[in-house]
Coordinates of C-alpha atoms in Angstrom, one line a residue:
Chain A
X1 CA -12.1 50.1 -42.1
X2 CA -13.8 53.0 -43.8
X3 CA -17.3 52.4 -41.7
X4 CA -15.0 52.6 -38.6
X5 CA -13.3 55.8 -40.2
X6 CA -16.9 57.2 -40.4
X7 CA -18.2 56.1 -37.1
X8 CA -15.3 57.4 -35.5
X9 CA -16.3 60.8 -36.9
X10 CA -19.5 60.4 -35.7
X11 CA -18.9 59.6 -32.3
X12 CA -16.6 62.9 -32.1
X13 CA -19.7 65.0 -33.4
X14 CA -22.2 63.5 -30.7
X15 CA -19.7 63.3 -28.0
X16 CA -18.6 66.6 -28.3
X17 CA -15.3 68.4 -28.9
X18 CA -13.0 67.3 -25.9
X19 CA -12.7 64.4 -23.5
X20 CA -13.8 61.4 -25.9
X21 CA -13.0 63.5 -29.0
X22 CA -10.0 65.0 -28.6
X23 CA -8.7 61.7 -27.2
X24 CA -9.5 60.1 -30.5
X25 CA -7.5 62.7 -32.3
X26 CA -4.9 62.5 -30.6
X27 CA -5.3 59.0 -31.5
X28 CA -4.8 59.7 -35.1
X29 CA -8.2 60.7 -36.5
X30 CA -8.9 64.1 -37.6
X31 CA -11.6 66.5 -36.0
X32 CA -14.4 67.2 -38.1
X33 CA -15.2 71.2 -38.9
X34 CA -19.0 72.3 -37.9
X35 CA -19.7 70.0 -34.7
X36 CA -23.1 69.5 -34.1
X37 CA -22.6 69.6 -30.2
X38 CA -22.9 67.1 -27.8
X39 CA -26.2 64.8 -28.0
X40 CA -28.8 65.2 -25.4
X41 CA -29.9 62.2 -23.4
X42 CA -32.7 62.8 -21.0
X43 CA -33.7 60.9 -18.1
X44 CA -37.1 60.6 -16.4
X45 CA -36.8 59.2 -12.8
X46 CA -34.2 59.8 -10.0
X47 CA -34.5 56.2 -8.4
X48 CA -31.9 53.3 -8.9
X49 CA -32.1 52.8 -12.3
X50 CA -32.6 56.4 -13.8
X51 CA -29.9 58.2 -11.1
X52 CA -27.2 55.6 -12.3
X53 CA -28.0 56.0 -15.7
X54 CA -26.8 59.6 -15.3
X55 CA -23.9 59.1 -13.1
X56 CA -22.4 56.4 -15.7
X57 CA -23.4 58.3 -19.2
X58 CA -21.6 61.2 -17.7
X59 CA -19.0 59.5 -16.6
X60 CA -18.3 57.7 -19.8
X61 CA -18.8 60.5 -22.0
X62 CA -18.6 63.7 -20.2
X63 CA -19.5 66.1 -23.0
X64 CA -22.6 64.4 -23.9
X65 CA -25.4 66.8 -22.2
X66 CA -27.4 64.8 -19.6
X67 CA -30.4 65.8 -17.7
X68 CA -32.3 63.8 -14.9
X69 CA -36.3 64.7 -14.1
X70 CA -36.9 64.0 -10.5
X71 CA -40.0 65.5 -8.5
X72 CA -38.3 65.0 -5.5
X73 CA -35.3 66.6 -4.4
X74 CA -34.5 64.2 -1.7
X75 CA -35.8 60.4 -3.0
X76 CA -36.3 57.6 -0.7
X77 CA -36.1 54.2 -1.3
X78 CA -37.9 51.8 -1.1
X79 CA -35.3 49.3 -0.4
X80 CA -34.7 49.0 3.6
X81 CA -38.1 50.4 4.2
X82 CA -38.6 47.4 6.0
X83 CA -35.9 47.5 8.2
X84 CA -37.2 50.9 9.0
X85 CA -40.6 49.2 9.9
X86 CA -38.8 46.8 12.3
X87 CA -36.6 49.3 14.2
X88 CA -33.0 48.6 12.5
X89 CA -33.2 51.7 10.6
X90 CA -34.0 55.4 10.7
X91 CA -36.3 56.8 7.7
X92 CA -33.7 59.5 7.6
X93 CA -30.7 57.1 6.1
X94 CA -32.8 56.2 3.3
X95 CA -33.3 59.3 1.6
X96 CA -30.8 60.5 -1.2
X97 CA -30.2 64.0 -2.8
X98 CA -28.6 64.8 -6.4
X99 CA -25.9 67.4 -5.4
X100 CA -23.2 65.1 -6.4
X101 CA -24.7 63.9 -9.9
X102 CA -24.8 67.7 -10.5
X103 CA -20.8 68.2 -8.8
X104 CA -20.4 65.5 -12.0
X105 CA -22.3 68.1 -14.6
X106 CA -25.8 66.2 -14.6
X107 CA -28.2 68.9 -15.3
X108 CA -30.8 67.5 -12.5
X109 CA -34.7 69.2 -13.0
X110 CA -36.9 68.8 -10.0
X111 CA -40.3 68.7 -12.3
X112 CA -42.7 65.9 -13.3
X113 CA -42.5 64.9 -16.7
X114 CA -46.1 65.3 -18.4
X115 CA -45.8 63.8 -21.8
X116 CA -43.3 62.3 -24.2
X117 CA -43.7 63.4 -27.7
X118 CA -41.6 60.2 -29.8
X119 CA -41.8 62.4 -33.1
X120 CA -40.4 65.4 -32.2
X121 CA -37.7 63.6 -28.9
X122 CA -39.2 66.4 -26.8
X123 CA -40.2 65.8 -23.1
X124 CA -43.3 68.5 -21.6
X125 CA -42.5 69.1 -17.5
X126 CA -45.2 70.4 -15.2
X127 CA -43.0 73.2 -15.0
X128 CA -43.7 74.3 -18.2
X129 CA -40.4 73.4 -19.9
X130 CA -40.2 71.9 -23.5
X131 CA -37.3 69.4 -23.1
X132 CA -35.7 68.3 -26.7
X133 CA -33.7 64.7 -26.7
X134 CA -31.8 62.3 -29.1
X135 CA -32.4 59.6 -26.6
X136 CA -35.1 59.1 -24.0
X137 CA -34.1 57.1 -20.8
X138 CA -37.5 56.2 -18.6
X139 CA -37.0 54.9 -15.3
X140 CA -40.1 55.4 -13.8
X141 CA -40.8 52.6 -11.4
X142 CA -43.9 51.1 -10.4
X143 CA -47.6 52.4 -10.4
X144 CA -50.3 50.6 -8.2
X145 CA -52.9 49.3 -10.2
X146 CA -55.9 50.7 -8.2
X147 CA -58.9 48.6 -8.4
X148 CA -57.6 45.5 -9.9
X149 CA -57.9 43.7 -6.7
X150 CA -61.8 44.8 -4.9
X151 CA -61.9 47.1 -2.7
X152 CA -58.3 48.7 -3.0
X153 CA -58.6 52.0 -4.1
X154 CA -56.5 55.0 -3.2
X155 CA -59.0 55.8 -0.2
X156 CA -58.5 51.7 0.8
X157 CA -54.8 52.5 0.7
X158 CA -55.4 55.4 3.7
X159 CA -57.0 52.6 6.1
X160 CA -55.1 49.7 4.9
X161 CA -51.6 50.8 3.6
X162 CA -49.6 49.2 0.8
X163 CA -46.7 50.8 1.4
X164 CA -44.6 49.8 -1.6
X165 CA -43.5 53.3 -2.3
X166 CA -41.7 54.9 0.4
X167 CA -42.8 57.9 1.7
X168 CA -46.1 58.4 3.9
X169 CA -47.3 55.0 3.2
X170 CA -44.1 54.0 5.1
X171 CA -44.6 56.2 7.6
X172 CA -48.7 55.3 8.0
X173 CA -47.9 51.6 8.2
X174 CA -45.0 52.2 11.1
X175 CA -47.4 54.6 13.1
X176 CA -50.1 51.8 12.7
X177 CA -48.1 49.2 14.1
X178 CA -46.9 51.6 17.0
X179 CA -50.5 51.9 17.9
X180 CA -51.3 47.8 17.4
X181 CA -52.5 46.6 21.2
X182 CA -50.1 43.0 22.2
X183 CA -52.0 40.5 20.9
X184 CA -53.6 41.9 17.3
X185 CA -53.0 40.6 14.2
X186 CA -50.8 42.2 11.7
X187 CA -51.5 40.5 7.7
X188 CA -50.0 41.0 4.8
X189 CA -51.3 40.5 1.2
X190 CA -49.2 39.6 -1.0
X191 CA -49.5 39.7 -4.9
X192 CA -49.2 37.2 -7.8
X193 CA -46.0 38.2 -9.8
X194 CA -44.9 40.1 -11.5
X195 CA -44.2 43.1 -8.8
X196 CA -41.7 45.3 -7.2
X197 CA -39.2 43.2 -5.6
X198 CA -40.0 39.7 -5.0
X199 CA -38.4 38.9 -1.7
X200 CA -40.1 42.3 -0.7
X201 CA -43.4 40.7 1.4
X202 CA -41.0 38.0 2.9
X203 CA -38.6 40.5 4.4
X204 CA -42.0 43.0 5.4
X205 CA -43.1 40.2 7.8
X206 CA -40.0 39.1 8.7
X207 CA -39.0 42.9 9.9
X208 CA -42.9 43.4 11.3
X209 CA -42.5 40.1 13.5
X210 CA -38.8 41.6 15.1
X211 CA -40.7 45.0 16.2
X212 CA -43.7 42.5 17.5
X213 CA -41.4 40.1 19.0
X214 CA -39.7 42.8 21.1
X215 CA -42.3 45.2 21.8
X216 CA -45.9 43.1 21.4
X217 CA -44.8 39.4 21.5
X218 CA -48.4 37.9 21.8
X219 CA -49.4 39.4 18.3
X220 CA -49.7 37.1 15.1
X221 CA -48.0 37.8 11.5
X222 CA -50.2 35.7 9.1
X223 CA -49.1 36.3 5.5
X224 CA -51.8 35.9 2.8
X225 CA -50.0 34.9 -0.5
X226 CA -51.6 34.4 -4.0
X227 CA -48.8 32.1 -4.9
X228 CA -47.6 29.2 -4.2
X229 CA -43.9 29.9 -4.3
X230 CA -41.5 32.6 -3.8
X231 CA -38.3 34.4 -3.2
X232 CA -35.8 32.3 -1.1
X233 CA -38.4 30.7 0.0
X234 CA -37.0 27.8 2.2
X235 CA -34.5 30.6 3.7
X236 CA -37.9 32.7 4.7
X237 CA -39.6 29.8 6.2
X238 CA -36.1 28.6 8.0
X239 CA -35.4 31.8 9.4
X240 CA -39.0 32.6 10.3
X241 CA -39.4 29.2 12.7
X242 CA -35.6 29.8 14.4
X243 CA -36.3 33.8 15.0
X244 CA -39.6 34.0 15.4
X245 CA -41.1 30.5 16.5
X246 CA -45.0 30.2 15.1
X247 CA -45.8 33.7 15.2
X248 CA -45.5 34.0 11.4
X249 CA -47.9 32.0 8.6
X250 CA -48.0 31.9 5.3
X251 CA -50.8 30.6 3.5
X252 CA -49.6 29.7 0.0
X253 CA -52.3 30.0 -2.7
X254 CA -53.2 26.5 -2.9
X255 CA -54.2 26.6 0.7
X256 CA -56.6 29.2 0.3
X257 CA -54.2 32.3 0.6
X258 CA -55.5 34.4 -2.5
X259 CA -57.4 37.4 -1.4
X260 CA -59.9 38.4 -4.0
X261 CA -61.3 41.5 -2.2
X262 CA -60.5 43.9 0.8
X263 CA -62.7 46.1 2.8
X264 CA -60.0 48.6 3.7
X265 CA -61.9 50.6 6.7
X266 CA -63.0 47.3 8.4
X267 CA -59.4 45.8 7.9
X268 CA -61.0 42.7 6.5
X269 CA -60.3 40.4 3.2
X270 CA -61.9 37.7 1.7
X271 CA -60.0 34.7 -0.2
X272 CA -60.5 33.1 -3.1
X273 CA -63.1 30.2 -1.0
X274 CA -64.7 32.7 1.3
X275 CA -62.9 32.6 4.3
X276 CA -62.6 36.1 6.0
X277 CA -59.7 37.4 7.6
X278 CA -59.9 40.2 10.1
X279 CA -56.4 42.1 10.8
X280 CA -55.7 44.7 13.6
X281 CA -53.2 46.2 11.0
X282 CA -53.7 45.0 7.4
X283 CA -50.9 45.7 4.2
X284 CA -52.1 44.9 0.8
X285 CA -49.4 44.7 -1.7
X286 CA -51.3 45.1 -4.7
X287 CA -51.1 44.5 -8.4
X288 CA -48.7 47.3 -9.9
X289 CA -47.8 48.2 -13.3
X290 CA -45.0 50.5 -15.1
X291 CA -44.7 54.0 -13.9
X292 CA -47.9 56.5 -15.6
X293 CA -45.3 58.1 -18.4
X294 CA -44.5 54.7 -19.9
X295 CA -48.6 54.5 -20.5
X296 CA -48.5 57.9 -21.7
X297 CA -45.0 57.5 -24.2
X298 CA -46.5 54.8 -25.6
X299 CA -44.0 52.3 -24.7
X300 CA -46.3 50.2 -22.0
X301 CA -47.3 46.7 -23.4
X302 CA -51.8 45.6 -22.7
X303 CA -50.1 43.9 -19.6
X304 CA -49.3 46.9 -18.1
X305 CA -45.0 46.9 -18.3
X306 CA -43.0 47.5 -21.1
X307 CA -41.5 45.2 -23.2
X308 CA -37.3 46.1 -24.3
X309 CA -35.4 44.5 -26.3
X310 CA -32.7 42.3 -24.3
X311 CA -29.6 43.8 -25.6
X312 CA -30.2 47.2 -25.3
X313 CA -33.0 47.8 -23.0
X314 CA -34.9 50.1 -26.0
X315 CA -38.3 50.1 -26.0
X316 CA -39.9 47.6 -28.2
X317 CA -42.1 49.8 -29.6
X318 CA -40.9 53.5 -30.2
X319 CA -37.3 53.9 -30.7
X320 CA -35.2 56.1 -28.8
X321 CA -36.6 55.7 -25.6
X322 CA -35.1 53.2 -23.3
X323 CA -36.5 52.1 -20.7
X324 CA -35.3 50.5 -16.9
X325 CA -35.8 49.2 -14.1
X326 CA -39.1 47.7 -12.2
X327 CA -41.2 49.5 -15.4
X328 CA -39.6 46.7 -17.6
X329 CA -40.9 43.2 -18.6
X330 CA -37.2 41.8 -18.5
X331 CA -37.9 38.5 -17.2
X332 CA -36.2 36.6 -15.6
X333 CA -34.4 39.7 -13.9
X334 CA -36.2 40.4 -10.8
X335 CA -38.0 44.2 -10.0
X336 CA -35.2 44.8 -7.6
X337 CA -33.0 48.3 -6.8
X338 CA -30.0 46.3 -7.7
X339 CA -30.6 45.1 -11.3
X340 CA -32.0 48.4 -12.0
X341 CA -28.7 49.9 -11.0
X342 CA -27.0 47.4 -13.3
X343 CA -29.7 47.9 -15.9
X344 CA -28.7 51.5 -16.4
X345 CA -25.0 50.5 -16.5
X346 CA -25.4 48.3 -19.7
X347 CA -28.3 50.8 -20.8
X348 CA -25.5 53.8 -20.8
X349 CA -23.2 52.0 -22.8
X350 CA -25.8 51.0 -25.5
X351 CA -26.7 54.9 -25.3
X352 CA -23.4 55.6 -26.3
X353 CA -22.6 53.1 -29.0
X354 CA -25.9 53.7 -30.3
X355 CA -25.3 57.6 -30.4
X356 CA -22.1 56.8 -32.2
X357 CA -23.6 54.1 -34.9
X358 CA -22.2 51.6 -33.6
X359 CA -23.1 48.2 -32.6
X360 CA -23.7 47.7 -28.6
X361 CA -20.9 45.4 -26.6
X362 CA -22.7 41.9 -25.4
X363 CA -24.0 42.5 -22.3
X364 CA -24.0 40.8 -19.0
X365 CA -26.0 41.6 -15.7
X366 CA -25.8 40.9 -12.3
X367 CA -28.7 41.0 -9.2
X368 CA -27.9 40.4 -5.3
X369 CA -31.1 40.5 -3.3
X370 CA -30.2 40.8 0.4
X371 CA -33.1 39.8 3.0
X372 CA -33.3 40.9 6.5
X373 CA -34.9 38.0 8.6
X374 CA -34.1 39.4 12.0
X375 CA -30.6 41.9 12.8
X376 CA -28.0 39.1 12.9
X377 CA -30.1 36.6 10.4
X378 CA -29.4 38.1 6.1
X379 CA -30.0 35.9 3.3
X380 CA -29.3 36.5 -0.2
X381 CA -29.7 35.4 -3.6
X382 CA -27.7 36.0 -6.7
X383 CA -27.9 35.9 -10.4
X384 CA -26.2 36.8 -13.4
X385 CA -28.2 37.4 -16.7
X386 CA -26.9 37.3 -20.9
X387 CA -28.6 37.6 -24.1
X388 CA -28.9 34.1 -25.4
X389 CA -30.8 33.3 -28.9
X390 CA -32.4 36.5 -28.4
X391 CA -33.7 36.4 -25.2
X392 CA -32.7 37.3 -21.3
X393 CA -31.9 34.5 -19.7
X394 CA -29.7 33.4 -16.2
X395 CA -26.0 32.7 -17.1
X396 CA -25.8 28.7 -17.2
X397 CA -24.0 27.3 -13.7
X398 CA -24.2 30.7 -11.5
X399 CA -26.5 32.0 -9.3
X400 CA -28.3 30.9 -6.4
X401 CA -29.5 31.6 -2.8
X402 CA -27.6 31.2 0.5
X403 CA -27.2 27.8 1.7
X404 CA -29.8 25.8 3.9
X405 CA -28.9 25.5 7.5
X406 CA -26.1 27.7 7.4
X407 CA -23.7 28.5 10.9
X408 CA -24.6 31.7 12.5
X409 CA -21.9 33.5 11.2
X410 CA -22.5 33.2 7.7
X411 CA -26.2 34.6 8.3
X412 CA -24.6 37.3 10.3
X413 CA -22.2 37.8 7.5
X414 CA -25.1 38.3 5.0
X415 CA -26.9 40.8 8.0
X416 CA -24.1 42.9 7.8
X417 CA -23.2 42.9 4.0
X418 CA -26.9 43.7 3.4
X419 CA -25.9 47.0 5.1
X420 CA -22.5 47.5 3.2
X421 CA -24.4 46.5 0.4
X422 CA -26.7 49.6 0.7
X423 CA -24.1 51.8 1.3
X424 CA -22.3 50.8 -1.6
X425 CA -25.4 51.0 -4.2
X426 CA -26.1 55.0 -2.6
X427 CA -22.7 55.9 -3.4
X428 CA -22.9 54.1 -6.8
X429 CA -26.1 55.4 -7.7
X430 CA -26.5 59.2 -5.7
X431 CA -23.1 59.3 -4.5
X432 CA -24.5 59.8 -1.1
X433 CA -23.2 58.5 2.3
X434 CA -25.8 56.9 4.6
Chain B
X1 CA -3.9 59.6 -18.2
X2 CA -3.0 56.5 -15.7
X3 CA -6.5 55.1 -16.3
X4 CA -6.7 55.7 -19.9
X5 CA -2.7 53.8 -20.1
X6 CA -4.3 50.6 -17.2
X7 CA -7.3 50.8 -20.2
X8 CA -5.5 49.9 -22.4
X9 CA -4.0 47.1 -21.0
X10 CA -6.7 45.8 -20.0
X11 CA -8.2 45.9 -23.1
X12 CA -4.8 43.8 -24.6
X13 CA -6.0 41.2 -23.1
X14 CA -10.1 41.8 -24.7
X15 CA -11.9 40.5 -27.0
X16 CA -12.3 43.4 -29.4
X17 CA -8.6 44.5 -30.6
X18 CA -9.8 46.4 -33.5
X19 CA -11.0 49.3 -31.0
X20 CA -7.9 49.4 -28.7
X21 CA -6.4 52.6 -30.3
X22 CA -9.3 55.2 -29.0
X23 CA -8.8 54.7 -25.3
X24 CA -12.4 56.1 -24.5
X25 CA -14.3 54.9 -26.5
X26 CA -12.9 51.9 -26.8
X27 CA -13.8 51.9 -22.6
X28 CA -17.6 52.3 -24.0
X29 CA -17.5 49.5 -26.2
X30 CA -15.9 47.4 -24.0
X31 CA -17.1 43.8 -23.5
X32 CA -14.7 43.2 -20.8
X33 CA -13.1 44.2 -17.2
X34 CA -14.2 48.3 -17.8
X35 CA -18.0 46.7 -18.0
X36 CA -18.2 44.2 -16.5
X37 CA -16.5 45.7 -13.2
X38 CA -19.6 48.2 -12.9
X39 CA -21.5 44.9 -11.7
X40 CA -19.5 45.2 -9.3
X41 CA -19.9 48.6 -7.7
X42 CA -23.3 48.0 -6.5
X43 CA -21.9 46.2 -3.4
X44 CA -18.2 47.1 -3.4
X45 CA -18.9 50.7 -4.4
X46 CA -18.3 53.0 -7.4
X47 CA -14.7 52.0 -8.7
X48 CA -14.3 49.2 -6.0
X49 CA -13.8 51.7 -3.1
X50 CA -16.3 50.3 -0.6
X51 CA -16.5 52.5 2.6
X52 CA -16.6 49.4 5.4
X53 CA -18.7 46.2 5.7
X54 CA -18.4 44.4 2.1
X55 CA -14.6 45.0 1.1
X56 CA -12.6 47.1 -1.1
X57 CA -11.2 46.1 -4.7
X58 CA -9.6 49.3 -5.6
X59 CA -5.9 48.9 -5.2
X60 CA -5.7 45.8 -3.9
X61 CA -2.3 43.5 -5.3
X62 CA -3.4 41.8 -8.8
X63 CA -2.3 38.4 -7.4
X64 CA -4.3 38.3 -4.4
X65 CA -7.1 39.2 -6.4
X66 CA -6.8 36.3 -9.1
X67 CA -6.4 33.9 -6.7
X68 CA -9.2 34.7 -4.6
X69 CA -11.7 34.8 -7.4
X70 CA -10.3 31.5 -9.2
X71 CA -10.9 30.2 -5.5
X72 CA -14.6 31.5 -5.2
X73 CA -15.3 30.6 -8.6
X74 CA -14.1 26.9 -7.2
X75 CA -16.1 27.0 -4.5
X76 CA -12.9 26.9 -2.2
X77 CA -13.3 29.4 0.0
X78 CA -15.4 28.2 3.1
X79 CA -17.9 30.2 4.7
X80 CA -17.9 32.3 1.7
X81 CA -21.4 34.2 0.9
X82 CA -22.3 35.4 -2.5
X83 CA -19.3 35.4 -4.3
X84 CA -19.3 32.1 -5.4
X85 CA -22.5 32.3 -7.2
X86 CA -21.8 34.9 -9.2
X87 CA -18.4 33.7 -10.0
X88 CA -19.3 31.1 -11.6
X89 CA -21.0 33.6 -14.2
X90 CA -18.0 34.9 -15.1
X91 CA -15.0 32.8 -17.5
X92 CA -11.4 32.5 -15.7
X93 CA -10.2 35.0 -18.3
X94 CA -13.0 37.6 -16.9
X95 CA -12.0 36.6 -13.7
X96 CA -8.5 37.6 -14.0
X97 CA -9.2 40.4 -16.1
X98 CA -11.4 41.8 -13.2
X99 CA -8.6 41.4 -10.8
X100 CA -6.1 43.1 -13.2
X101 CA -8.5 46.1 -13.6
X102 CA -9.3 46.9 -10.1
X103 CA -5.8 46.2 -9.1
X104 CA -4.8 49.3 -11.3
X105 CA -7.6 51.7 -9.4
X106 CA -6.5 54.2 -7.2
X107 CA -7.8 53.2 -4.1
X108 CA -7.6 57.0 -2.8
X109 CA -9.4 58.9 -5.6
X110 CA -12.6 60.4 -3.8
X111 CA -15.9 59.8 -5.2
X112 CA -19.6 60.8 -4.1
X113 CA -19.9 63.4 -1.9
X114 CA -20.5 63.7 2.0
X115 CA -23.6 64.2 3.1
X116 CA -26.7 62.8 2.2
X117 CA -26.7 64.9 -0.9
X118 CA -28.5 67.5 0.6
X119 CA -29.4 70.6 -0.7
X120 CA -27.6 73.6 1.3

């Protein structure tokens, strides 16, 4: 009992005085003269993963001293972009502000962080500030990786949008298919994995072909894949023929789907055999890698994410950061909003134990991907994830996607709980209404 | 101090007894219901208190609960969505830990705020 005595003590010092610690004195065990203070956990990224890692830290322990770096102070996600691209949603509902993580005491910095320095836990903003941490939480998403497929640069990305970030590649992509004459061809590249959300491309078509079916129903969806397999993939090509009849291909890889080069201005690719494709509005989804300060902290593998280990989510190779969310190499979790939510869940609690020398609890994680095939037509799949022997992998016997051939009502169902669902993750992760 | 006291029940039934004296940070350390209900939040909202659509846990009678996750976790509950597959992740004693926890949740207690979040 005596290393429990002493990690009791040290969880008072790095909790701080009252809530957690005075609880455990009235428990029985003695304050300890000469706190150090509450620890400082900082948090790069105000998305998913890094705006629930404040909310729960601060809610668990509300003396330790949190602060969240955000550039923006209203973030949109990039979850239900597409159903803003096929008319169910307005841009407006999907963007969040931090008010309430700062009504729960989050100290909430709208800067960019510059540079992590691991020896000295301190964080350089744009702003100037010198931020000093005992842990590091990174949540910083996904970068594209310009140039790894030809011809997609930055300037390819003004002519032929990716649109994988919300914001004004949303917004270019929508005003491009507003201006698409009936009868053009709208075609989407879509990447090898890993990437940002997996059923992502599926549901892009699947929302592009409802605005074309109702407003330009002569036009073509031809989807360009460099795999041969994906996300819910019989549900995709199920609810694509009953909503949409033939207007939407996909050509998997092995039929001559992977694009090795774009010309961005002449909205043309060429595949992996030489066939050219000619779109009246082309989206490349591109190769992406872990957000630019996971590169700069040192923490990004050569493949361009970062490796964590499985329990806690700490960077594999400089202690005391953490990292979540799509920057992470955490197969076989998905790159979704969802498990980055949950990610910074099981991440806080490590935080915690970790702060007070303590072992972390086992952890378990959960994923629901909802898909929007058309506004009455969701499908979903589900996982849960453990540590076993060391590594991530899906709990034996759960999981799975909707059923084949489902009634109506059931894809209805999922249509509307894909909605619920959205409202449900704001409040859990901004505590905003939408 | 109700949450602290439904805690510590909870936690009666858990797998680490050694840590139930220190309510919070025995709720840190928790491997069960406190933990693994935050899974849970991302569709039913924070603390089970889903605004419409997917329902509410918060509050709800234990029994009800129980039953109707034993019954997903079964596969008995027709036209069921996701709930069954991620049921089956979790052990019957989870299960009925789960429906214990949120079934001592206030299903009142405001949280978030009301606008978008909005800066004034």
């Amino acid at each position: 009992m005596s290393r429990f005595n002493h990690d009791r003590r040290k969880a008072l010092k790095l909790f701080g005085l009252t809530g957690a610690g005075a609880l455990l004195a009235t428990a029985g065990f003695p304050l300890m003269a000469g706190s150090v203070g509450p620890a400082r956990v900082a948090i790069v990224g105000g998305g998913f993963g890094g705006a629930t890692a404040a909310r729960y830290l601060k809610r668990l322990a509300p003396e330790l001293n949190v602060t969240l770096i955000e550039p923006l102070k209203r973030y949109y996600t990039c979850p239900f972009t597409n159903l803003y691209l096929g008319g169910l949603r307005e841009f407006d509902s999907l963007g969040h502000g931090y008010d309430d993580l700062r009504r729960l005491g989050v100290n909430v910095v709208h800067a960019r962080a510059e540079s992590v320095d691991a020896d000295h836990r301190s964080l350089k903003l744009d702003d100037g500030a010198d931020l000093k941490w005992d842990r590091l939480v990174l949540s910083p998403g996904i970068d594209i990786r310009w140039g790894a497929l030809e011809g997609y640069d930055r300037a390819a990305a003004e002519h032929a949008p990716h649109a994988w970030q919300a914001g004004e590649q949303t917004h270019l992509l929508k005003r491009q298919l507003e201006a698409m004459e009936d009868g053009g061809t709208f075609i989407l590249v879509a990447p090898d994995n890993p990437y940002r959300c997996p059923p992502g491309p599926y549901e892009r078509v699947s929302m592009v072909a409802n605005y074309l079916s109702r407003h330009k129903p002569r036009s073509k969806v031809l989807l360009l894949d460099s795999k041969d397999a994906f996300s819910k993939q019989p549900l995709f090509l199920e609810g694509w023929r009953e909503n949409y009849g033939d207007m939407v291909e996909w050509v998997g890889r092995s039929g001559d789907g992977r694009v090795v080069r774009v010309d961005a201005e002449r909205r043309e690719v060429e595949t992996e055999f030489g066939e050219i494709h000619r779109a009246d509005v082309l989206n490349v989804v591109p190769p992406q890698k872990a957000g630019a300060i996971a590169n700069q902290a040192g923490v990004a593998g050569e493949n361009g994410w970062v490796p964590i280990e499985p329990r806690t989510f700490q960077s594999r190779k400089v202690p005391g950061i953490y990292v979540i969310g799509d920057a992470t190499e955490a197969t076989p979790m998905p790159k979704s909003g969802f498990v980055a939510n949950n990610q910074a869940k099981v991440t806080a609690r490590a935080i915690l134990a970790d702060l007070a020398g303590l072992d972390p609890p086992e952890p378990r994680w959960t994923n629901t991907c909802y898909s929007v095939i058309a506004p009455e037509w969701g499908i979903t799949v589900a996982n849960m994830f453990e540590v076993y022997e060391g590594q991530l992998r899906e709990v034996p016997g759960s999981g799975g996607i909707s059923a084949l051939e489902a009634p109506a009502r059931i894809r209805r169902n999922e249509a509307r709980f894909a909605e619920s669902w959205y409202a449900g993750i704001a409040l859990d992760t901004w505590g905003t209404r939408s | 101090m109700r949450r602290h006291f439904i805690t510590l029940v909870a936690l009666a039934i858990l797998i680490w007894p050694a840590l139930a004296p220190a309510a919070d940070e025995a709720q840190v350390l928790s491997q069960g219901a406190p933990a693994l209900a935050e899974s849970c939040a991302a569709c039913h909202g924070p603390d089970g208190r889903a605004q419409a659509g997917i329902p509410p846990l918060a509050g709800n009678p234990e029994a009800v609960m129980r039953a109707q996750l034993l019954a997903f976790r079964n596969d008995e509950i027709p036209g069921a969505t996701v709930m069954p597959r991620l049921a089956r992740g979790f052990s019957e004693e989870e299960l009925k830990a789960l429906a214990a926890w949120f079934a001592g949740l206030d299903p009142e207690e405001e949280s978030g705020s009301d606008s978008n979040g909005e800066q004034p």
